[in-house]
Short mmCIF file of C-alpha atoms in Angstrom, two decimals:
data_model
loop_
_atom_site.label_atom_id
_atom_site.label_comp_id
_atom_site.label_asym_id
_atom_site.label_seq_id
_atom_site.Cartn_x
_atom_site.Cartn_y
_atom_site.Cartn_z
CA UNK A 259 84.99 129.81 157.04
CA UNK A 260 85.82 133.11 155.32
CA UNK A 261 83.86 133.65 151.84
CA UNK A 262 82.26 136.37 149.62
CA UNK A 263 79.12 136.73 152.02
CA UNK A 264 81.13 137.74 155.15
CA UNK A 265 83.55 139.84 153.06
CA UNK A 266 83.45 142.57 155.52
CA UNK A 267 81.40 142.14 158.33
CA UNK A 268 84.53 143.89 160.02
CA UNK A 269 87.54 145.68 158.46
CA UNK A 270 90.37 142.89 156.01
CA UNK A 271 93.10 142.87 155.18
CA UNK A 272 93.95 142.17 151.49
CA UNK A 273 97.49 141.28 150.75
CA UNK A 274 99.02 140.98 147.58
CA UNK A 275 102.09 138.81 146.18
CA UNK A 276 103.11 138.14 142.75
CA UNK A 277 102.88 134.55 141.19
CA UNK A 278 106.10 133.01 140.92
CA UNK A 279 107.78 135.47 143.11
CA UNK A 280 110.60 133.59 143.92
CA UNK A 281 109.27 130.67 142.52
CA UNK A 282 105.24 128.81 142.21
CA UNK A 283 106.16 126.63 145.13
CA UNK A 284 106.75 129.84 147.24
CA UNK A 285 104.23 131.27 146.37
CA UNK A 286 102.18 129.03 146.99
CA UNK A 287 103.57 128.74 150.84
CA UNK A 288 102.84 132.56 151.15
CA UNK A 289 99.74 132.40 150.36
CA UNK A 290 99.11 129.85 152.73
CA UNK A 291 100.80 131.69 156.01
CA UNK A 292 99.17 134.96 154.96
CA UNK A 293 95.59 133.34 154.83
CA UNK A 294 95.14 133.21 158.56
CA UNK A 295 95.21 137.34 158.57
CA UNK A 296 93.78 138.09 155.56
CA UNK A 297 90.26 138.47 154.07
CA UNK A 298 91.45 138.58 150.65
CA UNK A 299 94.25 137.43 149.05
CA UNK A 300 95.20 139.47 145.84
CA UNK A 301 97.34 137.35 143.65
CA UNK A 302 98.99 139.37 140.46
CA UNK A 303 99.70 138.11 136.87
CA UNK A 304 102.70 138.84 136.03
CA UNK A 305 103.50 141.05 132.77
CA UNK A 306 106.60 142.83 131.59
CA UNK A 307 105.40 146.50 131.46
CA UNK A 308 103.35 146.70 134.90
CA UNK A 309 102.68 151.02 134.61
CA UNK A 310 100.99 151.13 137.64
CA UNK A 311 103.34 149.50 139.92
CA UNK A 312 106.22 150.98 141.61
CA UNK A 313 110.43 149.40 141.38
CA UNK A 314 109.64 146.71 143.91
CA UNK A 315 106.41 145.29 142.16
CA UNK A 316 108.01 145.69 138.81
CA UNK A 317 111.26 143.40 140.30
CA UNK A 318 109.06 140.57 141.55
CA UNK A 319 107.48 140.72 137.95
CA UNK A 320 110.91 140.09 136.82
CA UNK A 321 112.08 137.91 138.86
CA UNK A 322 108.72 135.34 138.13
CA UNK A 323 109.40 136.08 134.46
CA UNK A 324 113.08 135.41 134.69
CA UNK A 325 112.22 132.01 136.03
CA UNK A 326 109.62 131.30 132.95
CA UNK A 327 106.47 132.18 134.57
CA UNK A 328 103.45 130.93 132.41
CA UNK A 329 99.90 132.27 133.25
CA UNK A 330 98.37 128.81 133.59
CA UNK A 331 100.71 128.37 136.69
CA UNK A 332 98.60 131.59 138.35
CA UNK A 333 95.62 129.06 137.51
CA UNK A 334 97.81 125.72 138.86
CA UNK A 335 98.86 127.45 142.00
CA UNK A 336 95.21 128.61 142.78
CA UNK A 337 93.93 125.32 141.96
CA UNK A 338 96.62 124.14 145.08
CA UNK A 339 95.61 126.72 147.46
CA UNK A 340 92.06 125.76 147.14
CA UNK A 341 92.50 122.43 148.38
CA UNK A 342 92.94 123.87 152.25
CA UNK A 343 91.68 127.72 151.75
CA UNK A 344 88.28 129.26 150.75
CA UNK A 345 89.35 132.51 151.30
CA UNK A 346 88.49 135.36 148.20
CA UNK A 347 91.62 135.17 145.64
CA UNK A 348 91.67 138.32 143.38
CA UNK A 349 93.82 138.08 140.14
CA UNK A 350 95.56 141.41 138.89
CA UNK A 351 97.02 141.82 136.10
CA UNK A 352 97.07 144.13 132.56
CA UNK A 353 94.70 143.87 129.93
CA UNK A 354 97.03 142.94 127.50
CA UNK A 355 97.17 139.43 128.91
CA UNK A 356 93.28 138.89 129.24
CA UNK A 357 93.06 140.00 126.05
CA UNK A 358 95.39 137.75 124.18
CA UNK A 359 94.03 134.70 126.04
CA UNK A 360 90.20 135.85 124.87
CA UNK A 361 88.44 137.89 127.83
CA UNK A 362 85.78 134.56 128.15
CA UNK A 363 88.01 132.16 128.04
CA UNK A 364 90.61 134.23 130.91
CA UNK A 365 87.56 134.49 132.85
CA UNK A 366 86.58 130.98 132.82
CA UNK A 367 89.57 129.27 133.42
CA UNK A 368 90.01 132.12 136.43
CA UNK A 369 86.93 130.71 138.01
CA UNK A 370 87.65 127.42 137.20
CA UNK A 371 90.97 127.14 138.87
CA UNK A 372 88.93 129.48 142.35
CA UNK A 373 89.64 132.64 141.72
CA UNK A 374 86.53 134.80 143.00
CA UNK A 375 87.50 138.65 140.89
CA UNK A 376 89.65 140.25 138.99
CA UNK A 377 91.76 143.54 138.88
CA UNK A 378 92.97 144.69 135.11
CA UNK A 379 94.75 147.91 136.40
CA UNK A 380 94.97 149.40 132.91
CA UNK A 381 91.49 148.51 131.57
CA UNK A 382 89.19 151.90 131.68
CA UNK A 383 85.86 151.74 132.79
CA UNK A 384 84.78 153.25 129.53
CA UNK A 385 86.46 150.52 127.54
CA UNK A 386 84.69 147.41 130.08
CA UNK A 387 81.54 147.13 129.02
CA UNK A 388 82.53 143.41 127.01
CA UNK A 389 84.15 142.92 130.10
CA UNK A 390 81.73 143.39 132.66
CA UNK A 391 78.87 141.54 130.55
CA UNK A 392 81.18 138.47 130.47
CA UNK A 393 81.91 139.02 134.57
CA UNK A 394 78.21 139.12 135.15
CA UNK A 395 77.23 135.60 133.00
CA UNK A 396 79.63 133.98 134.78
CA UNK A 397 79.27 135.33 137.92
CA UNK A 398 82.44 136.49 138.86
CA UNK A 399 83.72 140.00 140.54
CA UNK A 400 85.17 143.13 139.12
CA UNK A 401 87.20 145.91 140.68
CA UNK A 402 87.54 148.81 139.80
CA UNK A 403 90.33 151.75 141.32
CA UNK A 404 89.48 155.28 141.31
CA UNK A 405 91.89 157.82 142.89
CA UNK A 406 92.00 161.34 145.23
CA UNK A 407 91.43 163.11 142.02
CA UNK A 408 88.42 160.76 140.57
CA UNK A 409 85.47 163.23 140.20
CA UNK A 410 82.57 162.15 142.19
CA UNK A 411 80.22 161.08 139.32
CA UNK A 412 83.14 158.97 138.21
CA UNK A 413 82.83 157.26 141.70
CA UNK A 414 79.63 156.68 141.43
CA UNK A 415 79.78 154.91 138.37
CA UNK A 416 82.82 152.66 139.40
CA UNK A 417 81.17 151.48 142.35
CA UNK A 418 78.23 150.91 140.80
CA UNK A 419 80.34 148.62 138.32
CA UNK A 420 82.68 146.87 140.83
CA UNK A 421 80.56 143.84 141.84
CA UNK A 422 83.50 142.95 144.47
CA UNK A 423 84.96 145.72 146.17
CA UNK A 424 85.86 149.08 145.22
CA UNK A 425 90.13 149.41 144.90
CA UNK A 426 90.94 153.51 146.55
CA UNK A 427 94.47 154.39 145.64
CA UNK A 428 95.07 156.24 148.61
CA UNK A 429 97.29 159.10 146.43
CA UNK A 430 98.92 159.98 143.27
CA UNK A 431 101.61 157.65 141.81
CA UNK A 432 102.39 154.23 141.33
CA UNK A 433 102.84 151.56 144.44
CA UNK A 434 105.40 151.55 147.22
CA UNK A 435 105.66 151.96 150.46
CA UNK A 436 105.29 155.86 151.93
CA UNK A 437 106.10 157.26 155.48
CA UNK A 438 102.54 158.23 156.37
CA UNK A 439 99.41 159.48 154.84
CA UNK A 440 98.71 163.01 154.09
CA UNK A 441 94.59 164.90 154.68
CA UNK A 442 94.13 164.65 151.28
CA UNK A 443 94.11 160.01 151.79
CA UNK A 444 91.80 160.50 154.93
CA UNK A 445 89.19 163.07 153.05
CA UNK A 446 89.31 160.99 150.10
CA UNK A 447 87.57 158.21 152.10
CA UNK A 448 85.25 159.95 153.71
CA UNK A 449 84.11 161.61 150.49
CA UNK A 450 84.15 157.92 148.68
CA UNK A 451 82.20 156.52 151.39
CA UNK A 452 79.85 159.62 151.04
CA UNK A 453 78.82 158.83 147.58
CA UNK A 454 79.04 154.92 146.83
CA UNK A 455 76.18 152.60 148.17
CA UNK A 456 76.15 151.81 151.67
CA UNK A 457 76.23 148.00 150.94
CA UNK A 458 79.95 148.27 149.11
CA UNK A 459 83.02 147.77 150.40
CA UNK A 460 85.83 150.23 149.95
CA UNK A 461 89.26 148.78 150.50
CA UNK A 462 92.26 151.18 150.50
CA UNK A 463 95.67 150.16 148.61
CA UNK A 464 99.14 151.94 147.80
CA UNK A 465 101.65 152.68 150.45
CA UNK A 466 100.68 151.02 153.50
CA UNK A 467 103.41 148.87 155.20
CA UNK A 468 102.61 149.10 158.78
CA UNK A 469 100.14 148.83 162.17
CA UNK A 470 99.58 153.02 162.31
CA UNK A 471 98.75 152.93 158.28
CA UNK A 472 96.49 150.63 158.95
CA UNK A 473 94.71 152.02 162.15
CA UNK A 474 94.57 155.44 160.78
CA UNK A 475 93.46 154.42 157.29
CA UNK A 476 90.45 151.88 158.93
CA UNK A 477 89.53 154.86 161.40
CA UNK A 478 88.26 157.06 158.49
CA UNK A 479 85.67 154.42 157.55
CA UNK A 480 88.03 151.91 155.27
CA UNK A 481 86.52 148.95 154.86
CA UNK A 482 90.30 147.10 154.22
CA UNK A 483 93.67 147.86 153.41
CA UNK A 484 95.35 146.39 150.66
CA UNK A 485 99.20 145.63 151.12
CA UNK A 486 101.87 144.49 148.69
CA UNK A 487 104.74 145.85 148.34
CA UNK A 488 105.85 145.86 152.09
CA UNK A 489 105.31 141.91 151.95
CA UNK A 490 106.85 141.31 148.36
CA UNK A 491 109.82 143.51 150.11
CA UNK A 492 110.07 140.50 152.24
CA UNK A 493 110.36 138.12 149.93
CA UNK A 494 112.93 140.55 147.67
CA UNK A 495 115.17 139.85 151.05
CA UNK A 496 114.65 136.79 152.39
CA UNK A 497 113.64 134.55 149.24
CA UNK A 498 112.51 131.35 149.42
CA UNK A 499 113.12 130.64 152.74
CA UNK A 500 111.57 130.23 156.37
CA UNK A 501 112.52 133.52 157.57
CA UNK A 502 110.07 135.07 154.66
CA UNK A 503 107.33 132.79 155.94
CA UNK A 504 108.02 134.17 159.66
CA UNK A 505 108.63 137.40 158.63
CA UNK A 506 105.22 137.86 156.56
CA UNK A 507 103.18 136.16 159.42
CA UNK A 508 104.81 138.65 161.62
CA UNK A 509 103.52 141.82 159.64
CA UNK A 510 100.65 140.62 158.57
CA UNK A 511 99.75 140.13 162.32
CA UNK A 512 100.90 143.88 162.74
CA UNK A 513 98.47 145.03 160.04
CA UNK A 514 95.68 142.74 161.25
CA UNK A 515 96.50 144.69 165.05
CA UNK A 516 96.23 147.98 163.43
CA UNK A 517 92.90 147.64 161.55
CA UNK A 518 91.68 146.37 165.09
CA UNK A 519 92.44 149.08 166.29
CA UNK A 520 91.24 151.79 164.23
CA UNK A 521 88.24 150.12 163.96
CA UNK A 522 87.36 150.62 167.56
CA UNK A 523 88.29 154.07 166.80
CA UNK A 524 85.86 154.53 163.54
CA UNK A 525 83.08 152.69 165.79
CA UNK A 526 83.52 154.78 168.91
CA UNK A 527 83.21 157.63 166.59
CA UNK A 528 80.45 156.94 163.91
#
Protein backbone atom coordinates (compact mmCIF):
# COMPACT_ATOMS: atom_id res chain seq x y z
CA UNK A 1 0.00 0.00 0.00
CA UNK A 2 1.52 3.27 -1.23
CA UNK A 3 1.42 6.22 1.51
CA UNK A 4 3.39 9.28 2.77
CA UNK A 5 6.09 7.02 4.59
CA UNK A 6 7.25 5.17 1.41
CA UNK A 7 6.95 8.34 -0.70
CA UNK A 8 10.16 7.66 -2.36
CA UNK A 9 11.90 4.79 -1.38
CA UNK A 10 12.54 4.68 -5.28
CA UNK A 11 11.94 7.34 -7.99
CA UNK A 12 7.45 8.35 -8.71
CA UNK A 13 5.84 9.41 -10.82
CA UNK A 14 3.39 12.27 -10.07
CA UNK A 15 0.77 12.93 -12.63
CA UNK A 16 -1.47 15.66 -12.79
CA UNK A 17 -5.16 16.13 -14.29
CA UNK A 18 -7.56 18.82 -13.78
CA UNK A 19 -10.93 18.26 -11.86
CA UNK A 20 -13.72 18.13 -14.09
CA UNK A 21 -11.65 17.77 -17.13
CA UNK A 22 -14.10 16.50 -19.27
CA UNK A 23 -16.37 15.99 -16.65
CA UNK A 24 -16.12 14.75 -12.38
CA UNK A 25 -17.07 11.28 -13.47
CA UNK A 26 -13.94 11.23 -15.77
CA UNK A 27 -12.01 12.37 -13.74
CA UNK A 28 -12.59 10.41 -11.40
CA UNK A 29 -11.88 7.19 -13.85
CA UNK A 30 -8.40 8.81 -14.58
CA UNK A 31 -7.43 8.97 -11.53
CA UNK A 32 -8.19 5.57 -10.95
CA UNK A 33 -6.17 3.97 -14.16
CA UNK A 34 -3.27 6.33 -13.45
CA UNK A 35 -2.97 5.11 -9.73
CA UNK A 36 -1.34 1.84 -10.57
CA UNK A 37 1.89 3.97 -12.00
CA UNK A 38 1.91 6.71 -9.96
CA UNK A 39 3.21 7.69 -6.49
CA UNK A 40 1.36 10.80 -6.40
CA UNK A 41 -1.49 11.93 -7.93
CA UNK A 42 -1.63 15.83 -8.34
CA UNK A 43 -5.18 16.88 -8.76
CA UNK A 44 -5.64 20.84 -9.79
CA UNK A 45 -8.43 23.32 -8.76
CA UNK A 46 -9.57 24.82 -11.35
CA UNK A 47 -9.53 28.82 -11.68
CA UNK A 48 -10.02 31.16 -14.59
CA UNK A 49 -6.63 33.00 -14.70
CA UNK A 50 -4.13 29.91 -14.15
CA UNK A 51 -0.53 32.30 -14.89
CA UNK A 52 1.57 29.57 -14.48
CA UNK A 53 0.14 27.11 -16.79
CA UNK A 54 0.69 26.85 -20.39
CA UNK A 55 -2.58 26.78 -23.49
CA UNK A 56 -3.30 23.15 -22.76
CA UNK A 57 -3.67 23.46 -18.86
CA UNK A 58 -5.46 26.71 -19.25
CA UNK A 59 -8.13 24.72 -21.85
CA UNK A 60 -8.85 21.90 -19.41
CA UNK A 61 -9.49 24.81 -16.84
CA UNK A 62 -12.01 25.90 -19.25
CA UNK A 63 -13.44 23.21 -20.26
CA UNK A 64 -14.22 22.04 -16.20
CA UNK A 65 -15.46 25.62 -15.79
CA UNK A 66 -17.58 25.57 -18.88
CA UNK A 67 -19.31 22.57 -17.46
CA UNK A 68 -19.95 24.46 -13.88
CA UNK A 69 -17.15 23.12 -11.96
CA UNK A 70 -17.64 23.89 -8.16
CA UNK A 71 -14.61 23.40 -5.76
CA UNK A 72 -16.51 21.11 -3.39
CA UNK A 73 -16.65 18.58 -6.36
CA UNK A 74 -12.47 18.55 -6.15
CA UNK A 75 -13.45 17.55 -2.39
CA UNK A 76 -16.54 14.99 -3.68
CA UNK A 77 -14.36 13.37 -6.25
CA UNK A 78 -11.46 12.81 -3.69
CA UNK A 79 -13.81 11.63 -1.20
CA UNK A 80 -14.69 8.74 -4.24
CA UNK A 81 -11.22 7.93 -5.02
CA UNK A 82 -10.48 7.23 -1.47
CA UNK A 83 -12.80 4.52 -1.18
CA UNK A 84 -10.29 2.05 -3.38
CA UNK A 85 -6.88 4.29 -3.37
CA UNK A 86 -4.52 5.47 -0.55
CA UNK A 87 -2.21 6.84 -2.76
CA UNK A 88 -0.84 10.80 -1.89
CA UNK A 89 -3.46 13.30 -3.69
CA UNK A 90 -1.93 16.84 -4.00
CA UNK A 91 -4.43 19.75 -4.71
CA UNK A 92 -3.10 22.76 -6.91
CA UNK A 93 -4.59 25.53 -7.37
CA UNK A 94 -4.24 29.72 -6.97
CA UNK A 95 -4.44 31.49 -3.90
CA UNK A 96 -7.23 33.39 -4.81
CA UNK A 97 -9.49 30.39 -4.25
CA UNK A 98 -8.00 29.30 -0.77
CA UNK A 99 -8.33 32.55 0.15
CA UNK A 100 -11.94 33.29 -0.50
CA UNK A 101 -12.96 29.95 1.06
CA UNK A 102 -10.78 31.02 4.45
CA UNK A 103 -7.15 29.34 4.30
CA UNK A 104 -8.43 26.99 7.64
CA UNK A 105 -11.40 26.14 6.51
CA UNK A 106 -9.77 25.13 2.55
CA UNK A 107 -7.38 23.21 4.49
CA UNK A 108 -9.72 21.29 6.52
CA UNK A 109 -12.18 20.31 4.25
CA UNK A 110 -8.91 19.30 1.89
CA UNK A 111 -7.97 16.81 4.52
CA UNK A 112 -11.23 15.90 5.26
CA UNK A 113 -12.28 14.78 1.86
CA UNK A 114 -8.08 12.78 1.69
CA UNK A 115 -6.17 15.04 0.23
CA UNK A 116 -2.51 14.65 1.81
CA UNK A 117 -0.78 18.56 0.40
CA UNK A 118 -1.27 21.28 -1.37
CA UNK A 119 0.31 23.35 -4.27
CA UNK A 120 -0.88 27.30 -4.43
CA UNK A 121 1.38 28.12 -7.50
CA UNK A 122 1.03 31.86 -6.99
CA UNK A 123 1.36 32.07 -3.18
CA UNK A 124 5.14 33.42 -2.32
CA UNK A 125 6.99 31.94 0.28
CA UNK A 126 7.35 35.34 1.84
CA UNK A 127 3.60 35.83 1.95
CA UNK A 128 3.00 31.84 3.67
CA UNK A 129 3.79 32.17 6.89
CA UNK A 130 -0.42 32.09 7.95
CA UNK A 131 -0.29 29.43 5.63
CA UNK A 132 2.24 27.18 6.72
CA UNK A 133 1.22 27.62 10.57
CA UNK A 134 -2.30 26.42 9.59
CA UNK A 135 -0.51 23.34 7.36
CA UNK A 136 1.50 22.40 10.38
CA UNK A 137 -1.72 22.26 13.14
CA UNK A 138 -3.36 20.25 10.97
CA UNK A 139 -0.85 18.24 9.75
CA UNK A 140 -1.00 18.48 6.26
CA UNK A 141 1.87 19.04 3.40
CA UNK A 142 3.10 22.05 1.57
CA UNK A 143 5.00 22.45 -1.67
CA UNK A 144 6.78 24.73 -2.63
CA UNK A 145 8.45 25.34 -6.58
CA UNK A 146 11.62 27.05 -6.99
CA UNK A 147 13.17 27.36 -10.50
CA UNK A 148 16.85 27.21 -12.57
CA UNK A 149 17.20 30.76 -11.55
CA UNK A 150 16.12 30.36 -7.63
CA UNK A 151 19.27 31.56 -5.73
CA UNK A 152 20.57 28.93 -3.50
CA UNK A 153 19.61 30.48 -0.10
CA UNK A 154 16.16 30.73 -1.59
CA UNK A 155 16.38 26.85 -1.94
CA UNK A 156 17.28 26.35 1.15
CA UNK A 157 14.56 28.04 2.66
CA UNK A 158 11.82 26.42 0.38
CA UNK A 159 12.84 23.09 1.21
CA UNK A 160 13.10 23.71 4.51
CA UNK A 161 9.32 24.92 4.27
CA UNK A 162 7.89 22.21 1.93
CA UNK A 163 6.88 19.50 4.46
CA UNK A 164 5.91 17.21 1.26
CA UNK A 165 8.12 17.40 -1.52
CA UNK A 166 9.97 20.06 -3.10
CA UNK A 167 8.15 21.08 -6.86
CA UNK A 168 11.69 21.91 -9.49
CA UNK A 169 10.40 23.60 -12.57
CA UNK A 170 12.81 22.13 -14.73
CA UNK A 171 13.16 25.75 -16.89
CA UNK A 172 11.81 29.10 -17.53
CA UNK A 173 8.14 29.49 -18.62
CA UNK A 174 4.89 28.24 -18.01
CA UNK A 175 3.85 24.29 -18.58
CA UNK A 176 3.81 22.28 -21.78
CA UNK A 177 5.34 19.78 -23.26
CA UNK A 178 9.19 20.51 -24.73
CA UNK A 179 11.38 18.34 -27.12
CA UNK A 180 14.13 17.61 -24.61
CA UNK A 181 15.92 19.13 -21.76
CA UNK A 182 18.73 21.49 -22.05
CA UNK A 183 22.34 21.41 -19.27
CA UNK A 184 20.97 24.09 -17.61
CA UNK A 185 17.52 21.26 -16.23
CA UNK A 186 20.25 18.54 -15.43
CA UNK A 187 22.70 21.11 -13.34
CA UNK A 188 19.80 22.55 -11.75
CA UNK A 189 19.22 19.19 -9.99
CA UNK A 190 22.32 18.42 -9.08
CA UNK A 191 22.83 21.84 -7.53
CA UNK A 192 19.16 21.47 -5.71
CA UNK A 193 20.05 18.19 -4.47
CA UNK A 194 23.43 19.77 -3.31
CA UNK A 195 21.86 22.15 -0.96
CA UNK A 196 18.37 20.79 0.41
CA UNK A 197 18.39 18.07 3.22
CA UNK A 198 19.21 14.70 2.32
CA UNK A 199 15.87 13.36 3.77
CA UNK A 200 13.64 15.55 1.03
CA UNK A 201 12.36 14.62 -1.95
CA UNK A 202 12.84 16.65 -5.07
CA UNK A 203 10.35 15.90 -7.79
CA UNK A 204 10.87 17.54 -11.23
CA UNK A 205 7.73 19.08 -13.24
CA UNK A 206 7.22 21.15 -16.60
CA UNK A 207 7.73 19.63 -19.96
CA UNK A 208 8.11 16.06 -19.61
CA UNK A 209 5.86 13.88 -21.88
CA UNK A 210 7.88 10.87 -22.48
CA UNK A 211 10.19 7.52 -21.38
CA UNK A 212 13.81 9.50 -22.32
CA UNK A 213 12.46 12.75 -20.19
CA UNK A 214 11.96 10.68 -17.67
CA UNK A 215 15.18 8.45 -17.66
CA UNK A 216 17.38 11.36 -18.19
CA UNK A 217 15.66 13.64 -15.69
CA UNK A 218 15.70 10.53 -12.77
CA UNK A 219 19.48 9.86 -13.79
CA UNK A 220 20.62 13.28 -12.40
CA UNK A 221 19.33 12.36 -8.93
CA UNK A 222 15.33 13.32 -9.39
CA UNK A 223 13.51 11.93 -6.94
CA UNK A 224 10.06 12.03 -9.43
CA UNK A 225 8.80 13.56 -12.37
CA UNK A 226 5.74 15.35 -12.42
CA UNK A 227 3.57 15.09 -15.71
CA UNK A 228 0.45 16.91 -16.84
CA UNK A 229 0.07 18.30 -19.69
CA UNK A 230 1.10 15.29 -21.96
CA UNK A 231 -1.83 13.29 -20.12
CA UNK A 232 -4.47 16.23 -20.05
CA UNK A 233 -3.38 16.28 -23.99
CA UNK A 234 -5.00 12.96 -23.94
CA UNK A 235 -7.95 13.72 -22.61
CA UNK A 236 -8.14 17.24 -24.90
CA UNK A 237 -8.33 14.32 -27.80
CA UNK A 238 -9.96 11.53 -26.78
CA UNK A 239 -12.55 12.90 -24.08
CA UNK A 240 -14.50 10.94 -22.09
CA UNK A 241 -13.97 7.85 -23.52
CA UNK A 242 -12.10 4.37 -23.27
CA UNK A 243 -9.45 5.18 -25.60
CA UNK A 244 -8.30 8.11 -22.97
CA UNK A 245 -8.32 5.48 -20.24
CA UNK A 246 -6.02 3.14 -22.59
CA UNK A 247 -4.18 5.76 -23.83
CA UNK A 248 -3.09 7.29 -20.28
CA UNK A 249 -2.33 3.72 -18.91
CA UNK A 250 -0.21 3.36 -21.92
CA UNK A 251 2.07 6.50 -21.16
CA UNK A 252 1.99 6.40 -17.87
CA UNK A 253 3.55 2.85 -18.20
CA UNK A 254 6.16 4.59 -20.60
CA UNK A 255 7.08 7.14 -17.92
CA UNK A 256 7.04 4.55 -15.12
CA UNK A 257 9.76 2.46 -17.79
CA UNK A 258 11.82 5.49 -18.09
CA UNK A 259 12.31 6.46 -14.41
CA UNK A 260 13.31 2.65 -14.13
CA UNK A 261 15.59 3.13 -16.10
CA UNK A 262 17.43 6.11 -15.25
CA UNK A 263 17.38 5.07 -11.96
CA UNK A 264 19.65 2.17 -12.59
CA UNK A 265 21.64 4.72 -14.28
CA UNK A 266 21.77 7.38 -11.19
CA UNK A 267 22.52 4.15 -8.90
CA UNK A 268 25.25 2.65 -11.06
CA UNK A 269 26.69 6.04 -10.93
CA UNK A 270 26.31 7.58 -7.35
Amino acid sequence: MKNLNNLNEKPILVSFLVSGDPNIEATLKYMKALDEYCGVIELGIPFSDPVADGSTIQEANVRSLSNGFKINQSFDLLKEFRKDSDTPVVLMTYYNLVYNRGIEDFVIDAKKAGANGLIIVDLPLDEAEEYQKICKKHEFGTIFLVAPNTPDERIIYSDESSTMFLYLISTFGITGTRDSFEKMTFDFIKRAKSLCSDNSKLYVGFGISNEKHAENLISQGADGIIVGSAFVNIIKEYGDSEDTIIKLKELAKELHGGIEKGYAKYIKSD
